[in-house]
PDB file of C-alpha atoms (C1' of nucleotides) in Angstrom:
ATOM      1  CA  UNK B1188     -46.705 -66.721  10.834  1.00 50.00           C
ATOM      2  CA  UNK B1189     -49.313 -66.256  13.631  1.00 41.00           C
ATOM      3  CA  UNK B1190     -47.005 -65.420  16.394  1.00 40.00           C
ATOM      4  CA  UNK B1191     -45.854 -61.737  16.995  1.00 38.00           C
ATOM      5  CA  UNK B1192     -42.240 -61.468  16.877  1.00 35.00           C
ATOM      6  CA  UNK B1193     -40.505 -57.882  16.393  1.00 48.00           C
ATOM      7  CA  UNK B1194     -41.193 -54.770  17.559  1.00 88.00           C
ATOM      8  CA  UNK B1195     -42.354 -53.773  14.322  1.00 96.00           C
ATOM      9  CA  UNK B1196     -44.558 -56.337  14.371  1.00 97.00           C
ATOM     10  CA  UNK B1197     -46.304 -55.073  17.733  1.00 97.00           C
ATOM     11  CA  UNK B1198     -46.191 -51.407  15.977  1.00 98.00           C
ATOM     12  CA  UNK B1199     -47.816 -52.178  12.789  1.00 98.00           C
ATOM     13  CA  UNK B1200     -50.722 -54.785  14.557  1.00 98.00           C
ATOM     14  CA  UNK B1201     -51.635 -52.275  16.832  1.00 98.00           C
ATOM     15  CA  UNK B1202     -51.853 -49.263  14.058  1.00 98.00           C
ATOM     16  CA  UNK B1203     -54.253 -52.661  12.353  1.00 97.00           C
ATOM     17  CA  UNK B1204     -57.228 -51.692  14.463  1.00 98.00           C
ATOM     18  CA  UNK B1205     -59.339 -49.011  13.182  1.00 97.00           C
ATOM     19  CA  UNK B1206     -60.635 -47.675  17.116  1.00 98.00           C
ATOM     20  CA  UNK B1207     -56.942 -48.169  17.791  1.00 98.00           C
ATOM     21  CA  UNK B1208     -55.578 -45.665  15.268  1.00 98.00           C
ATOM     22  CA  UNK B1209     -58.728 -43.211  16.034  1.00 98.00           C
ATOM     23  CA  UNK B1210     -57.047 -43.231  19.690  1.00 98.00           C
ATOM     24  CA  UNK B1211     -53.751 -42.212  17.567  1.00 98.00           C
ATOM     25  CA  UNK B1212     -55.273 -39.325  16.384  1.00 98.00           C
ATOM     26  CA  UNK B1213     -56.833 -37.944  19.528  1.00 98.00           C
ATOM     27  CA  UNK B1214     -53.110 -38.330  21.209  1.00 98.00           C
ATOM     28  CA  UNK B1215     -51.952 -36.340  18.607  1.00 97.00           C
ATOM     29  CA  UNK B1216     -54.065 -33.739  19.691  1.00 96.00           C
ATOM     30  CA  UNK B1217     -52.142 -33.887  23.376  1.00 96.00           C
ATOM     31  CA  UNK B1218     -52.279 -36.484  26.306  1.00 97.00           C
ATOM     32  CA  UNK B1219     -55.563 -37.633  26.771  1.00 98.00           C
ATOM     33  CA  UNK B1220     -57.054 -39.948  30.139  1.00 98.00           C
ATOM     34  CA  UNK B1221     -58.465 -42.999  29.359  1.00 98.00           C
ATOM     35  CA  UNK B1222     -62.099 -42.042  29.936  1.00 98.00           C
ATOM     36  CA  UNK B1223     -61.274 -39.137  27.268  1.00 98.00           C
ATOM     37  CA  UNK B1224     -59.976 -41.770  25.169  1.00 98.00           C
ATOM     38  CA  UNK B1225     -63.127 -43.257  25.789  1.00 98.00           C
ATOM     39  CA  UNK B1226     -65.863 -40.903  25.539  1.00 97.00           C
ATOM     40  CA  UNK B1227     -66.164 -40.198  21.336  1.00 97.00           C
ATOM     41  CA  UNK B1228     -65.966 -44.162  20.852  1.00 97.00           C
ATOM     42  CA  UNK B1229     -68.876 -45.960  20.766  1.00 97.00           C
ATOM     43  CA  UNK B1230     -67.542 -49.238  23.162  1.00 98.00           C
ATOM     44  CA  UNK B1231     -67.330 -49.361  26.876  1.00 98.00           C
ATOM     45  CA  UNK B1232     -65.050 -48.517  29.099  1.00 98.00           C
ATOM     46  CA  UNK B1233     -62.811 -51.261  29.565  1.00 98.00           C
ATOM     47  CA  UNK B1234     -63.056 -52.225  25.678  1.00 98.00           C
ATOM     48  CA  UNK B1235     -60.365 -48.937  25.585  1.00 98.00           C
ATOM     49  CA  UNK B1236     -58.525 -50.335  28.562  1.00 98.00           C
ATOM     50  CA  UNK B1237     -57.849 -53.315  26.325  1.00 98.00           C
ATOM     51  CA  UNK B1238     -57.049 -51.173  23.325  1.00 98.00           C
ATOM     52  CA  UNK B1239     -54.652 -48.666  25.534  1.00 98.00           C
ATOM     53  CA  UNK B1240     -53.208 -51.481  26.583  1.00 98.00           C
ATOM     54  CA  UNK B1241     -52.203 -53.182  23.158  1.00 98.00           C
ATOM     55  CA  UNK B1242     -50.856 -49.181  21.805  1.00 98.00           C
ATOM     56  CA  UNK B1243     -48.946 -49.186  25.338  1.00 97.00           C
ATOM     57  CA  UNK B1244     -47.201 -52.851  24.595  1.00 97.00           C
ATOM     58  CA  UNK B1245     -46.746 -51.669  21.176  1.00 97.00           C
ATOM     59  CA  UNK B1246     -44.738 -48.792  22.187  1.00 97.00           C
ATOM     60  CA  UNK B1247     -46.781 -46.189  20.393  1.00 97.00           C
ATOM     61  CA  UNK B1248     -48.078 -44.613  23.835  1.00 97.00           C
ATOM     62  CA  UNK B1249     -46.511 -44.030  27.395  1.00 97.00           C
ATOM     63  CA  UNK B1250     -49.261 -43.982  29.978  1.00 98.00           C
ATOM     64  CA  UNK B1251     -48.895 -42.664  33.895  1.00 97.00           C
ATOM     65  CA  UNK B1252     -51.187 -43.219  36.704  1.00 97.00           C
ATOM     66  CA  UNK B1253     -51.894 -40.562  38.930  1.00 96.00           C
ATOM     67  CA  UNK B1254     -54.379 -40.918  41.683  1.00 96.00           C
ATOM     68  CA  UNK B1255     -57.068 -42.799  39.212  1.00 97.00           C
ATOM     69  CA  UNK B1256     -56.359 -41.571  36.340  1.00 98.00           C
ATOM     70  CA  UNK B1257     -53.912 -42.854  33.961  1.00 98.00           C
ATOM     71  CA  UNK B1258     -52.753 -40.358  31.090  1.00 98.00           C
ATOM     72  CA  UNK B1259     -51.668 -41.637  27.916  1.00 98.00           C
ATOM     73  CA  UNK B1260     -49.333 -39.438  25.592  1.00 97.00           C
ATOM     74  CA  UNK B1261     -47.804 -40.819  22.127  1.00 97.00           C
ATOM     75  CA  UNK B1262     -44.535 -41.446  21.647  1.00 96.00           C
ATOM     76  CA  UNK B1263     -43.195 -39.934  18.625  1.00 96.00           C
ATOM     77  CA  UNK B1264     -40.545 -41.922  18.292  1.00 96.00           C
ATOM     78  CA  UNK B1265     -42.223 -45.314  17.805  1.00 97.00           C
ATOM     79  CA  UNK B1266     -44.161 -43.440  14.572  1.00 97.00           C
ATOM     80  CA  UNK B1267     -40.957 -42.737  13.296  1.00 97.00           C
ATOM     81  CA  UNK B1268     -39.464 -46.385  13.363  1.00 97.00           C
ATOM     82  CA  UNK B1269     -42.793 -47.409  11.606  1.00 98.00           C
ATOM     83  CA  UNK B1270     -42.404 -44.384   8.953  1.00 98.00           C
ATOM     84  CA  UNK B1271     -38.955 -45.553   8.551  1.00 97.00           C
ATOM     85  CA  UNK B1272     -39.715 -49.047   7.622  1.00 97.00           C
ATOM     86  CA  UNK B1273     -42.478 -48.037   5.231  1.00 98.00           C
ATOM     87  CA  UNK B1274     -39.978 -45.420   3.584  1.00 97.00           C
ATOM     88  CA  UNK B1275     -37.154 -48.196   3.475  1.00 96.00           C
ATOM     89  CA  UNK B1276     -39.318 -50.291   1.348  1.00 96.00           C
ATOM     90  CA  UNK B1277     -40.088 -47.878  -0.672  1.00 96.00           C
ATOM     91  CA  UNK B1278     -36.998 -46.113  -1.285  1.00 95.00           C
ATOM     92  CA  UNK B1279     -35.429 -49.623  -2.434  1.00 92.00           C
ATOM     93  CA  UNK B1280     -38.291 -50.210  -5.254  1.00 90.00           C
ATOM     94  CA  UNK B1281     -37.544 -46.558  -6.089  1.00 88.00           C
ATOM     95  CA  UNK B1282     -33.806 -47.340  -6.065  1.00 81.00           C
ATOM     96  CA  UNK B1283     -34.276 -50.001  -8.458  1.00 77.00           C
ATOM     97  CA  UNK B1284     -36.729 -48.011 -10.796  1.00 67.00           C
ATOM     98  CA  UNK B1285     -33.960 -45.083 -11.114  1.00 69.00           C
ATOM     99  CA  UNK B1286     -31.689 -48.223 -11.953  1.00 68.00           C
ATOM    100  CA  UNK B1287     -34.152 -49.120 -14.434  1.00 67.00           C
ATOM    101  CA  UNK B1288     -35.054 -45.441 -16.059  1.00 64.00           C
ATOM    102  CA  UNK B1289     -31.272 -45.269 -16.130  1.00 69.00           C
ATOM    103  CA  UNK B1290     -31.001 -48.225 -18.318  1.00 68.00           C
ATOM    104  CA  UNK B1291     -33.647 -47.257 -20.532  1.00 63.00           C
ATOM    105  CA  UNK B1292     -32.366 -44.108 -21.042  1.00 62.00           C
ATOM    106  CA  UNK B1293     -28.700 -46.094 -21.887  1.00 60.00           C
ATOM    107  CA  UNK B1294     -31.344 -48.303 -23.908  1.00 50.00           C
ATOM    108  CA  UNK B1295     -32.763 -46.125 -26.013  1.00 50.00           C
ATOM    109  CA  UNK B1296     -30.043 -43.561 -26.903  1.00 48.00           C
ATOM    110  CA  UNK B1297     -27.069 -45.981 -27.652  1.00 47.00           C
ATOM    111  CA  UNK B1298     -30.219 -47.995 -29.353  1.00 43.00           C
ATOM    112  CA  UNK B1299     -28.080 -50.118 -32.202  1.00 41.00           C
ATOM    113  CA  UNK B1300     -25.329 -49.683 -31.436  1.00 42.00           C
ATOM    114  CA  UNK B1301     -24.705 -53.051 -29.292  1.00 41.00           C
ATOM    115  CA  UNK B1302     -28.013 -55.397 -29.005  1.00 39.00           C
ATOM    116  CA  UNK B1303     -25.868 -58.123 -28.337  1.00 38.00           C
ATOM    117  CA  UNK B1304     -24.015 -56.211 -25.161  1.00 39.00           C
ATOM    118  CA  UNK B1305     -23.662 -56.686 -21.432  1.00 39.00           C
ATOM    119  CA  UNK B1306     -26.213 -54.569 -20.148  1.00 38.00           C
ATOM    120  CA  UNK B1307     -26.390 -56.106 -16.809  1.00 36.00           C
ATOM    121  CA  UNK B1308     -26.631 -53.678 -14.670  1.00 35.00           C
ATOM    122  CA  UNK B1309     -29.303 -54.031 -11.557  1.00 34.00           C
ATOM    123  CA  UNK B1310     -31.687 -56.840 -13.325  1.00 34.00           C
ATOM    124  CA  UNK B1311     -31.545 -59.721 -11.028  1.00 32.00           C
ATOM    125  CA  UNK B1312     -29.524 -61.047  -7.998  1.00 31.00           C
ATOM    126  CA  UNK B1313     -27.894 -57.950  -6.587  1.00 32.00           C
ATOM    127  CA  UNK B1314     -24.545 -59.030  -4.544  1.00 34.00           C
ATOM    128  CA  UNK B1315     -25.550 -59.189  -0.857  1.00 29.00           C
TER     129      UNK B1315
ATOM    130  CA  UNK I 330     -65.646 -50.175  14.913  1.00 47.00           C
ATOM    131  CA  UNK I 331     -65.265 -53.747  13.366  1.00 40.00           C
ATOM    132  CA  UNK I 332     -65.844 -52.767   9.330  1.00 38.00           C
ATOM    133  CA  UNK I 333     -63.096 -51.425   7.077  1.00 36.00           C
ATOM    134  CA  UNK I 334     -64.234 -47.972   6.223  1.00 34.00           C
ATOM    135  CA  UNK I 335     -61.299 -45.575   4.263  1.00 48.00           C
ATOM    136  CA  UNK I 336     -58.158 -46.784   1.991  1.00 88.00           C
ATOM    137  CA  UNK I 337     -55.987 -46.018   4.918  1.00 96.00           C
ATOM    138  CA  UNK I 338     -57.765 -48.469   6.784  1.00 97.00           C
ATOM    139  CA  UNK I 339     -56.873 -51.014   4.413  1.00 97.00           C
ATOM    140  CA  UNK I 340     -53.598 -50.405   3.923  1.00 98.00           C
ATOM    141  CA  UNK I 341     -52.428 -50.999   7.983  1.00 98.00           C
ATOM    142  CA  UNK I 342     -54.774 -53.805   8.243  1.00 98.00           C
ATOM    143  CA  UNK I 343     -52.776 -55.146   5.357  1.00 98.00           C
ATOM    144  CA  UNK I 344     -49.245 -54.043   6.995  1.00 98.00           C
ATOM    145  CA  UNK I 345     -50.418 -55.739  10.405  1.00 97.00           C
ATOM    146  CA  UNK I 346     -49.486 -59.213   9.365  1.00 98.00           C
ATOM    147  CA  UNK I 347     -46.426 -60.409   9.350  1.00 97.00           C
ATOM    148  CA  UNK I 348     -46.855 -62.477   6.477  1.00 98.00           C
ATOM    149  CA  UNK I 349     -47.863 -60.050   4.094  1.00 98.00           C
ATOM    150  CA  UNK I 350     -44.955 -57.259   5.405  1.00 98.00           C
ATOM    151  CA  UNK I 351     -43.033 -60.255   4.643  1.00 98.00           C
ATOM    152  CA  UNK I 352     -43.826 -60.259   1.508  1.00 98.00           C
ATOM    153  CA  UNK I 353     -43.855 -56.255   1.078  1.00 98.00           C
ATOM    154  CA  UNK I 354     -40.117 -56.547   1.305  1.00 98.00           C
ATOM    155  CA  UNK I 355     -39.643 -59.181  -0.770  1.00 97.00           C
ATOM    156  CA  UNK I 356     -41.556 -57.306  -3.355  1.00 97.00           C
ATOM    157  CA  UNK I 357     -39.059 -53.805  -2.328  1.00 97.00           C
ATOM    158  CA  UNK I 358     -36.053 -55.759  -3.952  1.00 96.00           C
ATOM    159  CA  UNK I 359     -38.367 -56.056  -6.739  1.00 95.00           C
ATOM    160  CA  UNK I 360     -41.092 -57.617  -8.658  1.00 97.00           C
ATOM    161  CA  UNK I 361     -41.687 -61.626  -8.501  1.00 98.00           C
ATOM    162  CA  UNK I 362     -44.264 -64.415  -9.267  1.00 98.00           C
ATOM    163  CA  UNK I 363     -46.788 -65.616  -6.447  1.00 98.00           C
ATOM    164  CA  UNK I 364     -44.908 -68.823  -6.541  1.00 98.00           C
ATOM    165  CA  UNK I 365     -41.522 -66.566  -5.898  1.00 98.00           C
ATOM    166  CA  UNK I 366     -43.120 -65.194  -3.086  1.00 98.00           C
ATOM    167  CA  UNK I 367     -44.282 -68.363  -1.963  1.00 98.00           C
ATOM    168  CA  UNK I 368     -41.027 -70.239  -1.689  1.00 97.00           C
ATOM    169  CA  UNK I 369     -39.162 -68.901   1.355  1.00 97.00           C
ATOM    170  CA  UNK I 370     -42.665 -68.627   3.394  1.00 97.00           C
ATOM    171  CA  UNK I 371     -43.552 -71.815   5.449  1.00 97.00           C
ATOM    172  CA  UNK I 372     -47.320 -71.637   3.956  1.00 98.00           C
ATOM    173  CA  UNK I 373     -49.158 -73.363   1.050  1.00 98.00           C
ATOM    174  CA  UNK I 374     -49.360 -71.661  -2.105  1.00 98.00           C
ATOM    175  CA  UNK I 375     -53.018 -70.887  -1.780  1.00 98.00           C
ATOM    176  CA  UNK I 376     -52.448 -68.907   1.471  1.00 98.00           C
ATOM    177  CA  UNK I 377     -50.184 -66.532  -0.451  1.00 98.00           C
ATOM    178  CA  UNK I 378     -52.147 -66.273  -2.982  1.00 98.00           C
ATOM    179  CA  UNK I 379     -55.163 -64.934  -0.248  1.00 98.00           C
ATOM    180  CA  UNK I 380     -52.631 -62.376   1.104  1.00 98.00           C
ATOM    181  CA  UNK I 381     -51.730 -61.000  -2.689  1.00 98.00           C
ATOM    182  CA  UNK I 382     -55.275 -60.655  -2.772  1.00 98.00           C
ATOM    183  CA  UNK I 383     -55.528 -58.844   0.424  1.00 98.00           C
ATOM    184  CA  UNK I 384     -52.239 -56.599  -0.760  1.00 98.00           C
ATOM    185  CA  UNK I 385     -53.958 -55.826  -4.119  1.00 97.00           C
ATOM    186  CA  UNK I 386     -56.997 -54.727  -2.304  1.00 97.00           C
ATOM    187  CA  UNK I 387     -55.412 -52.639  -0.335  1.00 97.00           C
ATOM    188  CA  UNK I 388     -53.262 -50.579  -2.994  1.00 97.00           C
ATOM    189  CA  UNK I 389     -50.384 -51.440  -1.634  1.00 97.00           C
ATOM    190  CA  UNK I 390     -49.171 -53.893  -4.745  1.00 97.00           C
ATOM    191  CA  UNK I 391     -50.394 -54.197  -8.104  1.00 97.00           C
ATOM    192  CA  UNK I 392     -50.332 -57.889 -10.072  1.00 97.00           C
ATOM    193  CA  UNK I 393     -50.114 -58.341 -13.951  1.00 97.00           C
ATOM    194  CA  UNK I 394     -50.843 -62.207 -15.346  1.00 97.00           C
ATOM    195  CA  UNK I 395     -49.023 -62.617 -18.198  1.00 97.00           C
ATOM    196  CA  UNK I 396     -49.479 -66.475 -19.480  1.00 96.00           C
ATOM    197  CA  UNK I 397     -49.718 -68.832 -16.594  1.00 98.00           C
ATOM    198  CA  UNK I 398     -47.743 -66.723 -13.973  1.00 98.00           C
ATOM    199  CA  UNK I 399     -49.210 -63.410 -12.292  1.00 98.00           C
ATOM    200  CA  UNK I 400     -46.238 -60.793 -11.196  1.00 98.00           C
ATOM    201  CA  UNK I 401     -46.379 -58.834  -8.186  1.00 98.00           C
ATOM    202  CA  UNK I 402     -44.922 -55.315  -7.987  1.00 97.00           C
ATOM    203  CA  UNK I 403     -45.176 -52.906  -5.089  1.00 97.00           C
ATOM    204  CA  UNK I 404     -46.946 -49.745  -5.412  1.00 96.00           C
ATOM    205  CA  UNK I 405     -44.927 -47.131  -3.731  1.00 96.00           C
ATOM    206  CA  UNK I 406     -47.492 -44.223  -3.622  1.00 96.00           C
ATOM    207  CA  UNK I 407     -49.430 -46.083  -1.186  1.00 97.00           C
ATOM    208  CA  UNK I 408     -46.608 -47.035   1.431  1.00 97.00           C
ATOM    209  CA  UNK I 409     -46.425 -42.919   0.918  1.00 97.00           C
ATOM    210  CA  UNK I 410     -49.551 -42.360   2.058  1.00 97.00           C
ATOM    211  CA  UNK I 411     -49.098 -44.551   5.021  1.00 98.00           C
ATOM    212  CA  UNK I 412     -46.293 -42.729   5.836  1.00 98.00           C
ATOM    213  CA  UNK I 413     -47.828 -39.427   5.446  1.00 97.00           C
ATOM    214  CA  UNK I 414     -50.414 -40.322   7.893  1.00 98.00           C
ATOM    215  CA  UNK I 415     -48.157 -41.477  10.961  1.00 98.00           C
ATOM    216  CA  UNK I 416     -45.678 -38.503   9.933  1.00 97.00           C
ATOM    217  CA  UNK I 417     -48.934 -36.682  10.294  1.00 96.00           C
ATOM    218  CA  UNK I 418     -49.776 -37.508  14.069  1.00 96.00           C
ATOM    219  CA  UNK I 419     -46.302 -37.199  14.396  1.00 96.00           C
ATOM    220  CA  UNK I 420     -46.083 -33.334  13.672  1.00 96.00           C
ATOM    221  CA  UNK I 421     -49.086 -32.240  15.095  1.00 93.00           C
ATOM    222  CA  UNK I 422     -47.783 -34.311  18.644  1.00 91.00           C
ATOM    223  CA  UNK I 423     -44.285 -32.712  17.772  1.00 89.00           C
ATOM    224  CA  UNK I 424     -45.568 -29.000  16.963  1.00 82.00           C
ATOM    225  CA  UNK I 425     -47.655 -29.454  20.321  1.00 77.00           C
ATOM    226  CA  UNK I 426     -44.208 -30.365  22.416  1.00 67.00           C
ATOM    227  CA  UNK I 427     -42.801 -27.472  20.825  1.00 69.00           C
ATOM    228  CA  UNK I 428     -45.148 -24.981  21.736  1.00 69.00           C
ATOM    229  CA  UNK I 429     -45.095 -26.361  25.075  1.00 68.00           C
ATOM    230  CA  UNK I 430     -41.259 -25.730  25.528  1.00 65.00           C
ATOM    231  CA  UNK I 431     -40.995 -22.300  23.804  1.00 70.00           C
ATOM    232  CA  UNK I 432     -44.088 -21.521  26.784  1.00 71.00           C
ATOM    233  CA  UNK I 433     -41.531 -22.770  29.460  1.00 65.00           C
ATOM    234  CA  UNK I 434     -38.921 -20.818  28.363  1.00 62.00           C
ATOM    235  CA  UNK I 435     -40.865 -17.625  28.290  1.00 61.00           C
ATOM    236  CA  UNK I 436     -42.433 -18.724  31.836  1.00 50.00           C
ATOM    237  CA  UNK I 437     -38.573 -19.307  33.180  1.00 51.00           C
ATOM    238  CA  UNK I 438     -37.087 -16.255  31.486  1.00 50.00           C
ATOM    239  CA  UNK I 439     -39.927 -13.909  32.812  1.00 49.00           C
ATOM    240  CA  UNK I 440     -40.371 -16.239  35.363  1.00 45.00           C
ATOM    241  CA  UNK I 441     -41.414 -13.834  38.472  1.00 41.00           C
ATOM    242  CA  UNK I 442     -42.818 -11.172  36.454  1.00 43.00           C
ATOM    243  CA  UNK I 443     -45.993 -11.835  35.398  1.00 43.00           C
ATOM    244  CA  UNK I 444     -47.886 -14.955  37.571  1.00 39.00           C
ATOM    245  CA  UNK I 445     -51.120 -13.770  36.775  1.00 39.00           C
ATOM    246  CA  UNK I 446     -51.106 -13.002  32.999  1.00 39.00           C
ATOM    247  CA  UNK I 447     -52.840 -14.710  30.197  1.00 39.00           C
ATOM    248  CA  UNK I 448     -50.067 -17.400  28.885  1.00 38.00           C
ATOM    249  CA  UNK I 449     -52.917 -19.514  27.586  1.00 36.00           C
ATOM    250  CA  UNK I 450     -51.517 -20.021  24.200  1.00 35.00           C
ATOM    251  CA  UNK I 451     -51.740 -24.119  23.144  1.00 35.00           C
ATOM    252  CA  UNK I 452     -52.931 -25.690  26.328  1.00 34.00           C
ATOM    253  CA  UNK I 453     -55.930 -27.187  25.560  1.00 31.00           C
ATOM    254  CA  UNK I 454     -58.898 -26.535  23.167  1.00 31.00           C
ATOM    255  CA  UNK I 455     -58.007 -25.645  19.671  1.00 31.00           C
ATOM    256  CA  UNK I 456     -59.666 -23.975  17.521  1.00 34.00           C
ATOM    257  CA  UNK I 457     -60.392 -26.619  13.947  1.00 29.00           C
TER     258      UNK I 457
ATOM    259  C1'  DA L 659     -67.950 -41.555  55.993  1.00 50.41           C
ATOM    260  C1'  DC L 660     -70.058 -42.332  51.616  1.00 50.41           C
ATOM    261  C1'  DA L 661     -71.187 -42.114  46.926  1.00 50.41           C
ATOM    262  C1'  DA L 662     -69.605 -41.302  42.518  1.00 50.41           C
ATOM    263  C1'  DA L 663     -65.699 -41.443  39.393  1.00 50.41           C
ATOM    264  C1'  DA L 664     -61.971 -43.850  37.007  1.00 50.41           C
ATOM    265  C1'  DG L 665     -60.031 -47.856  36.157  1.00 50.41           C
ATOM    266  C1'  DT L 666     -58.972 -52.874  36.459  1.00 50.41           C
ATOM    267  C1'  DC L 667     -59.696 -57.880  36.022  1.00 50.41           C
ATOM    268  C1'  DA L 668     -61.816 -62.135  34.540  1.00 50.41           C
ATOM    269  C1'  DA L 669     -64.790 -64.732  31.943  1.00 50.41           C
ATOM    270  C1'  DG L 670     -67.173 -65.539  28.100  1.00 50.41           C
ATOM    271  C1'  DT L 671     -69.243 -64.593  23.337  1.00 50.41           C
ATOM    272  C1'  DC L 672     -68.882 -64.044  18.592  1.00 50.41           C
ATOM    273  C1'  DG L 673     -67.215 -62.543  14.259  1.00 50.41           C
ATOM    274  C1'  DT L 674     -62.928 -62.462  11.588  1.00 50.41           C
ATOM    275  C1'  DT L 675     -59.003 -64.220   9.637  1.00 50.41           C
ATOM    276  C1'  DA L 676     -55.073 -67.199   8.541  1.00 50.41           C
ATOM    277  C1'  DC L 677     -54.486 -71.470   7.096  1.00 50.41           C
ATOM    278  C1'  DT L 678     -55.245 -76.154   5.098  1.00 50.41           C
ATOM    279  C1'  DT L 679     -56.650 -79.594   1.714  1.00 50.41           C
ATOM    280  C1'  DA L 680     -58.692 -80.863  -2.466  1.00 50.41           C
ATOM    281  C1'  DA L 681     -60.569 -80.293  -6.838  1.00 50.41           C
ATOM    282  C1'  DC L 682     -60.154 -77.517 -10.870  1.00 50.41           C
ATOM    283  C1'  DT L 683     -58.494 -74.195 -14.900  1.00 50.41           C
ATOM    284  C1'  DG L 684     -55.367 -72.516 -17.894  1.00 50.41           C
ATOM    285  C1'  DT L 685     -50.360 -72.630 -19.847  1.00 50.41           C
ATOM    286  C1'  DT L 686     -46.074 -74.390 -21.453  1.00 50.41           C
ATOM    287  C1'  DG L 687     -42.143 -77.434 -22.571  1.00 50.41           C
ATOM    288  C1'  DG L 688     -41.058 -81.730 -24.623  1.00 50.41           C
TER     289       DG L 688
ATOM    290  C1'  DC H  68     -50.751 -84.675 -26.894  1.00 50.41           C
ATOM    291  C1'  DC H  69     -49.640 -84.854 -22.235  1.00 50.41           C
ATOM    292  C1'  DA H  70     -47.366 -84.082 -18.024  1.00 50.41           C
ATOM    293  C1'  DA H  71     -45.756 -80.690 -15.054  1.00 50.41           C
ATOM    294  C1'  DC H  72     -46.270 -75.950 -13.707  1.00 50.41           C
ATOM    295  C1'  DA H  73     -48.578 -71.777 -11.864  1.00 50.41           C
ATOM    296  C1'  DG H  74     -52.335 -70.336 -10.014  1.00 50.41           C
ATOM    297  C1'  DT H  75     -57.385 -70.182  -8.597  1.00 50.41           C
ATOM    298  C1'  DT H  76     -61.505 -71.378  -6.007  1.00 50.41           C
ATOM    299  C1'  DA H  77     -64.165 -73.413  -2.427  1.00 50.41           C
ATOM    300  C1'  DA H  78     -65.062 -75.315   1.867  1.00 50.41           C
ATOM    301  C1'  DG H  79     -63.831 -76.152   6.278  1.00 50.41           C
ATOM    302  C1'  DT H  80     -61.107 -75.627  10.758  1.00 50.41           C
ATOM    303  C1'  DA H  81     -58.826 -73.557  14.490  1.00 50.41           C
ATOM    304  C1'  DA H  82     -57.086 -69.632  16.617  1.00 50.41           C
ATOM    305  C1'  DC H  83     -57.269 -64.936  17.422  1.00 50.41           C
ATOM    306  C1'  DG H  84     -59.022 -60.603  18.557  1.00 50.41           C
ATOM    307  C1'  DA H  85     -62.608 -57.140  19.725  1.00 50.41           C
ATOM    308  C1'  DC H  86     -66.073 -56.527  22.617  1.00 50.41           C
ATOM    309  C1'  DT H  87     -69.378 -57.162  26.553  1.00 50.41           C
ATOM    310  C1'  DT H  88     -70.905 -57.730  31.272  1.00 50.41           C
ATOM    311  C1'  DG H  89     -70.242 -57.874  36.039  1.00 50.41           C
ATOM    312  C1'  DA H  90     -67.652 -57.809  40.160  1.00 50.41           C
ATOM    313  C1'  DC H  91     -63.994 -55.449  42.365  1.00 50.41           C
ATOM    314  C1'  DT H  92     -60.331 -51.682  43.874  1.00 50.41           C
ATOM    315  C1'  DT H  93     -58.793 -47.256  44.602  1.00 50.41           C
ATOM    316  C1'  DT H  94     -59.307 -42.353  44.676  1.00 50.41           C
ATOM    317  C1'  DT H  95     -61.835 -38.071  45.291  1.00 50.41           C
ATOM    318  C1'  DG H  96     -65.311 -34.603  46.231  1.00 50.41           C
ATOM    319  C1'  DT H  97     -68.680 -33.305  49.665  1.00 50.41           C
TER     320       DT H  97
END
DNA sequence: ACAAAAGTCAAGTCGTTACTTAACTGTTGG
DNA sequence: CCAACAGTTAAGTAACGACTTGACTTTTGT
């Protein structure tokens, strides 16, 4: 799996790179030049061209050129789809611990009553 | 900016291989054995077993050996905190954008009136 | 017109990382 | 007891990615 493939895939490599996600931040602040970009980090110039570059391919940021400066602004909406995945994930395993605390709770109050029963609600091999 | 430094720095270098987000949803259905893991990915055994340990070290899952087999679950507080921090850049890009507009429609509604006055709220230069 | 500013492009270097194979340790079913 | 299973560790390789330097282009202020 050394090839990038999905979007997603481009969105969560670039947000990989510490200097990259320190340019995240600053753009959160509000558009930014590259120089700008440029100036708190401790690598040259071109090092952030390279880095603006992989966040523009990535979809995080939009960049414009006017005369020789090129402005680079976030785009919000890229975040989101990465916040998104991470909160899919997550709501499933919390889906499945509800499932879980539910059947406990069945578990422990019925207790006795049926050891031998079908419990088998949302253990293994959900339907699709 | 080459060295990992903060948790949060972990956790997206973890997310930015396809590999291990791979495995991150396998392990959001729920918990399962390296060697479950291991069986739908076209890599040896011992490479999955590197990115559990890269996973673990990043907080992101949490293993329990139990015999000869070592289960994987996912941690869900830490894909949290990932989210938190893009919904974070998110807002403060967002709450910018917002400011932004509410100044245009004051500047189109009083549009004529006042050319000269001090509009200068949330242009550049905040504060902390 | 010219020099400085702001990027861009192309090589090339070097550390990191994903992966492999192979040898090894513990565990479990028969 | 022993063979297969599940994983671990180590060493090595090959590719990738971050960064640098240097030459070049375009724009802008004076």
């Amino acid at each position: 799996m050394h090839q990038p493939a999905s979007t997603i895939d481009h969105v969560f490599h670039a947000l990989g790179d510490a200097t990259r996600r320190a340019i995240v931040v600053q753009l959160g602040r509000g558009p930014a030049s590259v120089s700008e970009l440029a100036t708190p980090l401790p690598i040259s110039l071109a090092a952030v061209v390279q880095h603006v570059q992989v966040l523009e391919a990535s979809g995080l940021v939009a960049t414009r050129k006017q005369g020789r400066v090129r402005t680079c602004s976030l785009i919000p909406n890229t975040l989101l789809e990465a916040e998104r995945w991470l909160a899919q994930r997550r709501a499933l395993w919390e889906g499945r611990l509800e499932r879980l605390e539910a059947l406990m709770q069945v578990r422990t109050s019925i207790d006795h009553a049926a050891t031998t029963a079908p419990v088998d609600a949302a253990t293994e091999e959900e339907p699709a």
